[in-house]
PDB file of C-alpha atoms in Angstrom:
ATOM      1  CA  MET A 493       5.442 -22.454 -10.532  1.00  0.00           C
ATOM      2  CA  VAL A 494       1.739 -22.395 -10.458  1.00  0.00           C
ATOM      3  CA  GLU A 495       0.190 -23.209  -6.854  1.00  0.00           C
ATOM      4  CA  ALA A 496      -2.849 -25.736  -6.265  1.00  0.00           C
ATOM      5  CA  GLY A 497      -6.388 -23.483  -6.929  1.00  0.00           C
ATOM      6  CA  ALA A 498      -4.631 -20.840  -8.848  1.00  0.00           C
ATOM      7  CA  LEU A 499      -6.200 -18.761 -11.641  1.00  0.00           C
ATOM      8  CA  VAL A 500      -4.362 -17.943 -14.921  1.00  0.00           C
ATOM      9  CA  GLY A 501      -5.122 -15.754 -17.788  1.00  0.00           C
ATOM     10  CA  GLU A 502      -7.497 -13.854 -15.391  1.00  0.00           C
ATOM     11  CA  LEU A 503      -6.132 -10.462 -16.479  1.00  0.00           C
ATOM     12  CA  GLY A 504      -6.303 -10.830 -20.158  1.00  0.00           C
ATOM     13  CA  LEU A 505     -10.275 -10.949 -19.528  1.00  0.00           C
ATOM     14  CA  LEU A 506     -10.663  -8.557 -17.014  1.00  0.00           C
ATOM     15  CA  THR A 507      -8.357  -5.780 -19.221  1.00  0.00           C
ATOM     16  CA  GLY A 508      -8.911  -6.545 -22.378  1.00  0.00           C
ATOM     17  CA  SER A 509      -4.979  -7.385 -23.045  1.00  0.00           C
ATOM     18  CA  ASP A 510      -3.332 -10.211 -24.964  1.00  0.00           C
ATOM     19  CA  ARG A 511      -2.844 -13.395 -23.017  1.00  0.00           C
ATOM     20  CA  ARG A 512       0.836 -14.139 -22.356  1.00  0.00           C
ATOM     21  CA  ALA A 513       0.705 -17.204 -20.022  1.00  0.00           C
ATOM     22  CA  THR A 514       1.577 -20.764 -20.981  1.00  0.00           C
ATOM     23  CA  ILE A 515       1.535 -23.643 -18.696  1.00  0.00           C
ATOM     24  CA  THR A 516       2.769 -26.443 -18.706  1.00  0.00           C
ATOM     25  CA  ALA A 517       1.891 -29.263 -16.127  1.00  0.00           C
ATOM     26  CA  LEU A 518       4.708 -31.384 -15.007  1.00  0.00           C
ATOM     27  CA  THR A 519       3.045 -33.953 -12.953  1.00  0.00           C
ATOM     28  CA  GLU A 520      -0.792 -35.523 -13.616  1.00  0.00           C
ATOM     29  CA  ALA A 521      -3.587 -32.271 -13.279  1.00  0.00           C
ATOM     30  CA  VAL A 522      -7.107 -31.304 -13.016  1.00  0.00           C
ATOM     31  CA  VAL A 523      -8.119 -27.929 -14.573  1.00  0.00           C
ATOM     32  CA  GLU A 524     -11.170 -26.158 -15.424  1.00  0.00           C
ATOM     33  CA  ILE A 525     -11.202 -24.214 -18.690  1.00  0.00           C
ATOM     34  CA  GLY A 526     -13.331 -21.655 -20.052  1.00  0.00           C
ATOM     35  CA  ASP A 527     -14.207 -18.529 -22.162  1.00  0.00           C
ATOM     36  CA  ALA A 528     -15.017 -15.205 -21.204  1.00  0.00           C
ATOM     37  CA  ASP A 529     -18.923 -16.041 -21.160  1.00  0.00           C
ATOM     38  CA  ARG A 530     -17.977 -18.526 -18.359  1.00  0.00           C
ATOM     39  CA  PHE A 531     -15.877 -16.286 -16.731  1.00  0.00           C
ATOM     40  CA  LEU A 532     -18.494 -14.215 -15.996  1.00  0.00           C
ATOM     41  CA  ARG A 533     -21.124 -16.026 -14.971  1.00  0.00           C
ATOM     42  CA  CYS A 534     -18.353 -17.267 -12.343  1.00  0.00           C
ATOM     43  CA  TRP A 535     -18.804 -13.456 -10.714  1.00  0.00           C
ATOM     44  CA  GLU A 536     -22.245 -15.079  -9.369  1.00  0.00           C
ATOM     45  CA  GLU A 537     -20.390 -17.173  -7.131  1.00  0.00           C
ATOM     46  CA  GLY A 538     -19.575 -15.564  -4.650  1.00  0.00           C
ATOM     47  CA  ALA A 539     -15.922 -17.027  -3.082  1.00  0.00           C
ATOM     48  CA  PHE A 540     -15.220 -17.024  -6.548  1.00  0.00           C
ATOM     49  CA  VAL A 541     -15.180 -13.209  -6.524  1.00  0.00           C
ATOM     50  CA  GLU A 542     -12.973 -12.926  -3.276  1.00  0.00           C
ATOM     51  CA  LYS A 543     -10.404 -15.278  -4.677  1.00  0.00           C
ATOM     52  CA  LEU A 544     -10.222 -13.158  -8.267  1.00  0.00           C
ATOM     53  CA  ALA A 545     -10.738 -10.144  -6.669  1.00  0.00           C
ATOM     54  CA  GLY A 546      -7.265 -11.012  -3.912  1.00  0.00           C
ATOM     55  CA  ALA A 547      -5.707 -12.346  -7.571  1.00  0.00           C
ATOM     56  CA  VAL A 548      -6.138  -9.904  -9.396  1.00  0.00           C
ATOM     57  CA  ALA A 549      -5.181  -7.249  -6.837  1.00  0.00           C
ATOM     58  CA  ASP A 550      -1.816  -9.045  -5.905  1.00  0.00           C
ATOM     59  CA  ARG A 551      -0.929  -9.532  -9.809  1.00  0.00           C
ATOM     60  CA  LEU A 552      -1.263  -6.207 -10.875  1.00  0.00           C
ATOM     61  CA  ALA A 553       0.625  -5.570  -8.048  1.00  0.00           C
ATOM     62  CA  SER A 554       3.627  -6.860  -8.973  1.00  0.00           C
ATOM     63  CA  LEU A 555       3.332  -5.813 -12.544  1.00  0.00           C
ATOM     64  CA  ALA A 556       3.613  -2.389 -11.727  1.00  0.00           C
ATOM     65  CA  PRO A 557       6.173  -0.488 -12.895  1.00  0.00           C
ATOM     66  CA  PRO A 558       8.676   0.728  -9.593  1.00  0.00           C
ATOM     67  CA  VAL A 559       9.003   4.329  -9.122  1.00  0.00           C
ATOM     68  CA  THR A 560      12.318   5.566  -8.091  1.00  0.00           C
ATOM     69  CA  ILE A 561      12.836   8.803  -6.810  1.00  0.00           C
ATOM     70  CA  ALA A 562      16.061  11.388  -6.225  1.00  0.00           C
ATOM     71  CA  LEU A 563      16.000  12.213  -2.309  1.00  0.00           C
ATOM     72  CA  GLY A 564      16.908  15.836  -1.180  1.00  0.00           C
ATOM     73  CA  LYS A 565      20.115  14.317   0.871  1.00  0.00           C
ATOM     74  CA  GLY A 566      21.647  11.977  -1.674  1.00  0.00           C
ATOM     75  CA  GLY A 567      20.911   8.352  -3.101  1.00  0.00           C
ATOM     76  CA  GLU A 568      17.751   7.217  -4.458  1.00  0.00           C
ATOM     77  CA  VAL A 569      14.612   5.342  -3.300  1.00  0.00           C
ATOM     78  CA  THR A 570      12.384   3.231  -5.055  1.00  0.00           C
ATOM     79  CA  LEU A 571       8.656   3.127  -4.319  1.00  0.00           C
ATOM     80  CA  ARG A 572       6.500   0.152  -5.772  1.00  0.00           C
ATOM     81  CA  PRO A 573       3.052  -1.696  -4.141  1.00  0.00           C
ATOM     82  CA  GLY A 574       3.398  -3.710  -1.120  1.00  0.00           C
ATOM     83  CA  LEU A 575       2.550  -7.709  -2.070  1.00  0.00           C
ATOM     84  CA  ALA A 576       1.409 -10.783  -0.228  1.00  0.00           C
ATOM     85  CA  SER A 577       4.958 -11.907  -0.765  1.00  0.00           C
ATOM     86  CA  ASP A 578       6.453  -9.008   1.480  1.00  0.00           C
ATOM     87  CA  ARG A 579       5.762 -11.075   4.719  1.00  0.00           C
ATOM     88  CA  SER A 580       8.715 -12.069   5.407  1.00  0.00           C
ATOM     89  CA  ALA A 581      10.743  -8.755   4.502  1.00  0.00           C
ATOM     90  CA  LEU A 582       8.090  -6.848   6.898  1.00  0.00           C
ATOM     91  CA  ASP A 583       8.781  -9.090   8.977  1.00  0.00           C
ATOM     92  CA  ALA A 584      12.469  -8.796   8.951  1.00  0.00           C
ATOM     93  CA  GLY A 585      12.056  -4.631   8.857  1.00  0.00           C
ATOM     94  CA  LEU A 586      10.201  -4.562  11.859  1.00  0.00           C
ATOM     95  CA  ALA A 587      12.757  -6.792  13.540  1.00  0.00           C
ATOM     96  CA  ALA A 588      15.442  -4.303  12.279  1.00  0.00           C
ATOM     97  CA  MET A 589      13.424  -1.305  13.948  1.00  0.00           C
ATOM     98  CA  SER A 590      14.592  -0.108  17.466  1.00  0.00           C
ATOM     99  CA  ALA A 591      12.318  -0.395  20.627  1.00  0.00           C
ATOM    100  CA  GLU A 592      11.912   3.658  20.201  1.00  0.00           C
ATOM    101  CA  SER A 593      11.193   3.132  16.575  1.00  0.00           C
ATOM    102  CA  LEU A 594       8.899   0.775  17.291  1.00  0.00           C
ATOM    103  CA  ARG A 595       6.807   2.919  20.011  1.00  0.00           C
ATOM    104  CA  ARG A 596       6.702   5.646  17.585  1.00  0.00           C
ATOM    105  CA  ARG A 597       5.262   3.420  14.869  1.00  0.00           C
ATOM    106  CA  PHE A 598       2.844   1.159  17.261  1.00  0.00           C
ATOM    107  CA  PHE A 599       2.934   3.009  20.756  1.00  0.00           C
ATOM    108  CA  SER A 600       4.702   0.337  22.343  1.00  0.00           C
ATOM    109  CA  GLY A 601       8.250  -0.140  22.613  1.00  0.00           C
ATOM    110  CA  GLY A 602       8.131  -4.508  21.803  1.00  0.00           C
ATOM    111  CA  MET A 603       7.257  -5.837  18.366  1.00  0.00           C
ATOM    112  CA  PRO A 604       3.800  -5.591  17.502  1.00  0.00           C
ATOM    113  CA  PRO A 605       1.641  -8.861  18.068  1.00  0.00           C
ATOM    114  CA  LYS A 606       1.461 -11.770  15.299  1.00  0.00           C
ATOM    115  CA  SER A 607      -2.872 -10.060  14.686  1.00  0.00           C
ATOM    116  CA  VAL A 608      -1.483  -6.716  13.715  1.00  0.00           C
ATOM    117  CA  ILE A 609       1.480  -8.174  11.204  1.00  0.00           C
ATOM    118  CA  ASP A 610      -1.330  -9.745   9.677  1.00  0.00           C
ATOM    119  CA  ARG A 611      -3.525  -6.702   9.296  1.00  0.00           C
ATOM    120  CA  LEU A 612      -0.731  -4.993   7.917  1.00  0.00           C
ATOM    121  CA  ALA A 613       0.190  -8.011   5.374  1.00  0.00           C
ATOM    122  CA  ASP A 614      -3.716  -8.049   4.053  1.00  0.00           C
ATOM    123  CA  LEU A 615      -3.982  -5.578   1.074  1.00  0.00           C
ATOM    124  CA  ASP A 616      -6.463  -5.308  -0.972  1.00  0.00           C
ATOM    125  CA  TYR A 617      -5.670  -1.633  -3.137  1.00  0.00           C
ATOM    126  CA  VAL A 618      -9.190  -0.375  -2.807  1.00  0.00           C
ATOM    127  CA  ASP A 619      -9.474  -0.183   0.788  1.00  0.00           C
ATOM    128  CA  HIS A 620      -6.217  -0.527   1.856  1.00  0.00           C
ATOM    129  CA  PHE A 621      -2.871   0.398   0.050  1.00  0.00           C
ATOM    130  CA  ALA A 622       0.997   0.575   0.732  1.00  0.00           C
ATOM    131  CA  TRP A 623       3.802   1.251  -0.926  1.00  0.00           C
ATOM    132  CA  VAL A 624       7.077  -0.226   0.183  1.00  0.00           C
ATOM    133  CA  ALA A 625      10.556   1.667  -0.447  1.00  0.00           C
ATOM    134  CA  ILE A 626      13.245  -0.171  -1.572  1.00  0.00           C
ATOM    135  CA  ASP A 627      16.752   1.066  -1.015  1.00  0.00           C
ATOM    136  CA  GLY A 628      18.734   2.320  -4.059  1.00  0.00           C
ATOM    137  CA  PRO A 629      17.272   1.973  -7.738  1.00  0.00           C
ATOM    138  CA  GLY A 630      15.110  -1.208  -8.976  1.00  0.00           C
ATOM    139  CA  PRO A 631      12.736  -3.436  -7.169  1.00  0.00           C
ATOM    140  CA  ASN A 632      14.810  -6.161  -5.634  1.00  0.00           C
ATOM    141  CA  GLY A 633      16.719  -4.361  -3.142  1.00  0.00           C
ATOM    142  CA  GLU A 634      15.999  -3.951   0.472  1.00  0.00           C
ATOM    143  CA  LEU A 635      12.745  -3.138   1.883  1.00  0.00           C
ATOM    144  CA  ILE A 636      13.495  -0.649   4.594  1.00  0.00           C
ATOM    145  CA  GLY A 637      10.193   1.400   4.877  1.00  0.00           C
ATOM    146  CA  SER A 638       6.357   1.615   3.938  1.00  0.00           C
ATOM    147  CA  ALA A 639       3.331   3.728   4.378  1.00  0.00           C
ATOM    148  CA  ARG A 640      -0.582   2.789   4.295  1.00  0.00           C
ATOM    149  CA  PHE A 641      -3.711   4.265   4.090  1.00  0.00           C
ATOM    150  CA  PHE A 642      -6.967   1.933   5.808  1.00  0.00           C
ATOM    151  CA  ARG A 643     -10.078   3.662   4.521  1.00  0.00           C
ATOM    152  CA  SER A 644     -12.528   4.373   6.869  1.00  0.00           C
ATOM    153  CA  VAL A 645     -15.741   1.725   7.164  1.00  0.00           C
ATOM    154  CA  CYS A 646     -18.250   4.434   8.617  1.00  0.00           C
ATOM    155  CA  ASP A 647     -16.704   7.609   5.675  1.00  0.00           C
ATOM    156  CA  PRO A 648     -15.239   5.891   2.258  1.00  0.00           C
ATOM    157  CA  GLU A 649     -13.705   9.405   1.427  1.00  0.00           C
ATOM    158  CA  GLU A 650     -11.500   9.142   4.457  1.00  0.00           C
ATOM    159  CA  ALA A 651      -8.445   7.080   5.530  1.00  0.00           C
ATOM    160  CA  ASP A 652      -5.832   6.620   8.070  1.00  0.00           C
ATOM    161  CA  VAL A 653      -2.323   6.445   7.371  1.00  0.00           C
ATOM    162  CA  SER A 654       0.694   5.346   9.023  1.00  0.00           C
ATOM    163  CA  PHE A 655       4.476   4.446   7.848  1.00  0.00           C
ATOM    164  CA  GLY A 656       7.799   3.575   8.891  1.00  0.00           C
ATOM    165  CA  VAL A 657      11.243   3.527   8.066  1.00  0.00           C
ATOM    166  CA  ILE A 658      14.083   1.035   9.366  1.00  0.00           C
ATOM    167  CA  ASP A 659      16.679   3.118  11.730  1.00  0.00           C
ATOM    168  CA  ARG A 660      20.084   2.824   9.743  1.00  0.00           C
ATOM    169  CA  ALA A 661      17.581   4.570   6.709  1.00  0.00           C
ATOM    170  CA  GLN A 662      16.098   7.145   8.619  1.00  0.00           C
ATOM    171  CA  GLY A 663      17.184  10.708   8.476  1.00  0.00           C
ATOM    172  CA  ARG A 664      17.815  10.164   4.367  1.00  0.00           C
ATOM    173  CA  GLY A 665      14.048  12.059   3.523  1.00  0.00           C
ATOM    174  CA  ILE A 666      12.607   8.604   3.016  1.00  0.00           C
ATOM    175  CA  GLY A 667       9.791   9.427   5.451  1.00  0.00           C
ATOM    176  CA  HIS A 668       9.177  12.112   3.745  1.00  0.00           C
ATOM    177  CA  VAL A 669       8.561  10.414   0.329  1.00  0.00           C
ATOM    178  CA  LEU A 670       6.201   7.961   1.544  1.00  0.00           C
ATOM    179  CA  VAL A 671       4.481  10.389   2.886  1.00  0.00           C
ATOM    180  CA  GLU A 672       3.583  12.160  -0.101  1.00  0.00           C
ATOM    181  CA  ALA A 673       3.500   8.849  -1.750  1.00  0.00           C
ATOM    182  CA  ILE A 674       0.262   7.590   0.023  1.00  0.00           C
ATOM    183  CA  GLY A 675      -0.912  10.678   0.110  1.00  0.00           C
ATOM    184  CA  VAL A 676      -1.061  10.502  -4.245  1.00  0.00           C
ATOM    185  CA  ALA A 677      -2.269   7.124  -3.689  1.00  0.00           C
ATOM    186  CA  ALA A 678      -5.347   7.921  -1.213  1.00  0.00           C
ATOM    187  CA  GLY A 679      -6.326  10.555  -3.801  1.00  0.00           C
ATOM    188  CA  ALA A 680      -6.476   8.127  -6.838  1.00  0.00           C
ATOM    189  CA  ALA A 681      -8.571   5.967  -4.389  1.00  0.00           C
ATOM    190  CA  GLY A 682     -11.231   8.735  -4.052  1.00  0.00           C
ATOM    191  CA  ILE A 683     -10.080   9.391  -0.531  1.00  0.00           C
ATOM    192  CA  ARG A 684     -10.147  13.392   0.519  1.00  0.00           C
ATOM    193  CA  ARG A 685      -9.105  13.400   4.330  1.00  0.00           C
ATOM    194  CA  LEU A 686      -6.641  11.449   5.646  1.00  0.00           C
ATOM    195  CA  THR A 687      -6.010  10.858   9.098  1.00  0.00           C
ATOM    196  CA  ALA A 688      -3.282   9.966  11.263  1.00  0.00           C
ATOM    197  CA  ASP A 689      -2.540   9.400  15.836  1.00  0.00           C
ATOM    198  CA  VAL A 690       0.658  10.644  16.400  1.00  0.00           C
ATOM    199  CA  LEU A 691       2.702  10.791  19.751  1.00  0.00           C
ATOM    200  CA  ARG A 692       2.899  14.098  20.897  1.00  0.00           C
ATOM    201  CA  ASP A 693       6.473  13.663  21.412  1.00  0.00           C
ATOM    202  CA  ASN A 694       7.028  12.059  18.146  1.00  0.00           C
ATOM    203  CA  GLY A 695       8.546  15.628  16.436  1.00  0.00           C
ATOM    204  CA  PRO A 696       9.686  14.203  13.325  1.00  0.00           C
ATOM    205  CA  MET A 697       6.078  12.420  12.295  1.00  0.00           C
ATOM    206  CA  ARG A 698       3.843  15.173  13.490  1.00  0.00           C
ATOM    207  CA  SER A 699       6.499  17.807  11.011  1.00  0.00           C
ATOM    208  CA  LEU A 700       5.759  15.201   7.919  1.00  0.00           C
ATOM    209  CA  LEU A 701       2.175  15.383   8.265  1.00  0.00           C
ATOM    210  CA  ARG A 702       1.827  18.864   9.154  1.00  0.00           C
ATOM    211  CA  ARG A 703      -0.062  20.730   6.058  1.00  0.00           C
ATOM    212  CA  PRO A 704      -1.853  24.376   6.027  1.00  0.00           C
ATOM    213  CA  SER A 705      -5.098  22.991   6.530  1.00  0.00           C
ATOM    214  CA  THR A 706      -4.175  20.886   8.915  1.00  0.00           C
ATOM    215  CA  ARG A 707      -6.395  19.877  11.800  1.00  0.00           C
ATOM    216  CA  SER A 708      -5.007  18.703  14.985  1.00  0.00           C
ATOM    217  CA  SER A 709      -6.609  17.609  18.385  1.00  0.00           C
ATOM    218  CA  THR A 710      -5.842  15.287  21.632  1.00  0.00           C
ATOM    219  CA  SER A 711      -7.469  11.668  21.423  1.00  0.00           C
ATOM    220  CA  GLU A 712      -6.175  10.318  24.274  1.00  0.00           C
ATOM    221  CA  ARG A 713      -3.719  11.317  27.093  1.00  0.00           C
ATOM    222  CA  GLY A 714       0.065  12.068  24.864  1.00  0.00           C
ATOM    223  CA  VAL A 715      -1.510  11.606  21.695  1.00  0.00           C
ATOM    224  CA  LEU A 716      -2.823  13.703  18.666  1.00  0.00           C
ATOM    225  CA  HIS A 717      -5.456  13.402  15.740  1.00  0.00           C
ATOM    226  CA  PHE A 718      -4.259  14.578  12.629  1.00  0.00           C
ATOM    227  CA  ASP A 719      -6.864  15.636  10.363  1.00  0.00           C
ATOM    228  CA  MET A 720      -5.561  16.381   7.259  1.00  0.00           C
ATOM    229  CA  ASP A 721      -7.035  17.394   3.422  1.00  0.00           C
ATOM    230  CA  VAL A 722      -5.199  15.057   0.299  1.00  0.00           C
ATOM    231  CA  ALA A 723      -5.041  17.338  -2.180  1.00  0.00           C
ATOM    232  CA  GLU A 724      -2.348  18.808   0.023  1.00  0.00           C
ATOM    233  CA  PHE A 725      -0.179  15.598  -0.307  1.00  0.00           C
ATOM    234  CA  GLY A 726       2.842  14.678  -3.097  1.00  0.00           C
ATOM    235  CA  GLU A 727       2.603  18.531  -4.292  1.00  0.00           C
ATOM    236  CA  SER A 728       6.936  18.372  -2.969  1.00  0.00           C
ATOM    237  CA  LEU A 729       7.341  15.740  -5.281  1.00  0.00           C
ATOM    238  CA  SER A 730       8.151  16.502  -9.088  1.00  0.00           C
ATOM    239  CA  LEU A 731       5.396  16.157 -11.364  1.00  0.00           C
ATOM    240  CA  PRO A 732       6.319  13.498 -13.221  1.00  0.00           C
ATOM    241  CA  VAL A 733       7.110  11.080 -10.075  1.00  0.00           C
ATOM    242  CA  ARG A 734       3.923  12.463  -8.875  1.00  0.00           C
ATOM    243  CA  ARG A 735       1.886  11.744 -12.008  1.00  0.00           C
ATOM    244  CA  GLN A 736       4.198   7.960 -12.391  1.00  0.00           C
ATOM    245  CA  LEU A 737       2.825   7.799  -8.116  1.00  0.00           C
ATOM    246  CA  ALA A 738      -0.812   8.391  -9.944  1.00  0.00           C
ATOM    247  CA  GLU A 739      -1.189   6.099 -12.641  1.00  0.00           C
ATOM    248  CA  VAL A 740       0.340   3.109 -10.924  1.00  0.00           C
ATOM    249  CA  ALA A 741      -1.853   3.505  -7.978  1.00  0.00           C
ATOM    250  CA  SER A 742      -5.079   4.817 -10.039  1.00  0.00           C
ATOM    251  CA  SER A 743      -4.108   1.437 -12.614  1.00  0.00           C
ATOM    252  CA  ILE A 744      -4.120  -1.857  -9.463  1.00  0.00           C
ATOM    253  CA  ILE A 745      -7.330   0.523  -7.575  1.00  0.00           C
ATOM    254  CA  TRP A 746      -9.119   1.114 -10.893  1.00  0.00           C
ATOM    255  CA  HIS A 747      -9.180  -2.839 -11.895  1.00  0.00           C
ATOM    256  CA  THR A 748      -9.150  -4.256  -8.663  1.00  0.00           C
ATOM    257  CA  ALA A 749     -12.537  -2.422  -7.295  1.00  0.00           C
ATOM    258  CA  ALA A 750     -13.938  -2.924 -11.197  1.00  0.00           C
TER     259      ALA A 750
END
């Protein structure tokens, strides 16, 4: 179902691929139809560009092939890019986390405020990219974790990373996969350095972020600031998995940034 104000067919113009969409109006509708020249002229309209960029990014992410990864402790997890439609699953995932898990993730034992959740759901895939973890093979299972980077507004080659896994899925190596995968996506986005603020007593996260070149300092009482090289992420993943993750991230980032 296409909502009012939606764009249809823009991916074919942007990517040079064949058009595959057929739209049938069930009620009276007002539509605007244009060719490639009309489409390019619309780029001069700021509001149109912003709307188009968001629509294209989310569409490309929804079409990206999921990547299924075998876990070292048995079982599988599937990673795919986060989507705007994941908002309800994101809310449910946060609700499934214990007070201790929320404290480690958000430095507070309660649910984060709506403004924070809104920011987590607002993906543009260039400056804010997220992988979501789905339990088992296939992209349609339960969302059990996520990892993301936010590019620094001061330095485009630096980004802050964070991740979280619901309690019942912890201890299976999913956090490790998410951390490695977000490093691969960051590298595809042209980021060279990753940073993270971690509670000093959060041993598992400190262990997952530790690399040979990792530098840490005290940013505030009880909090460590980590500074890491992107090149050292993803190395523990198999080469085929690393290539799949890089290809998915690169295709979305390239077309969105372009």
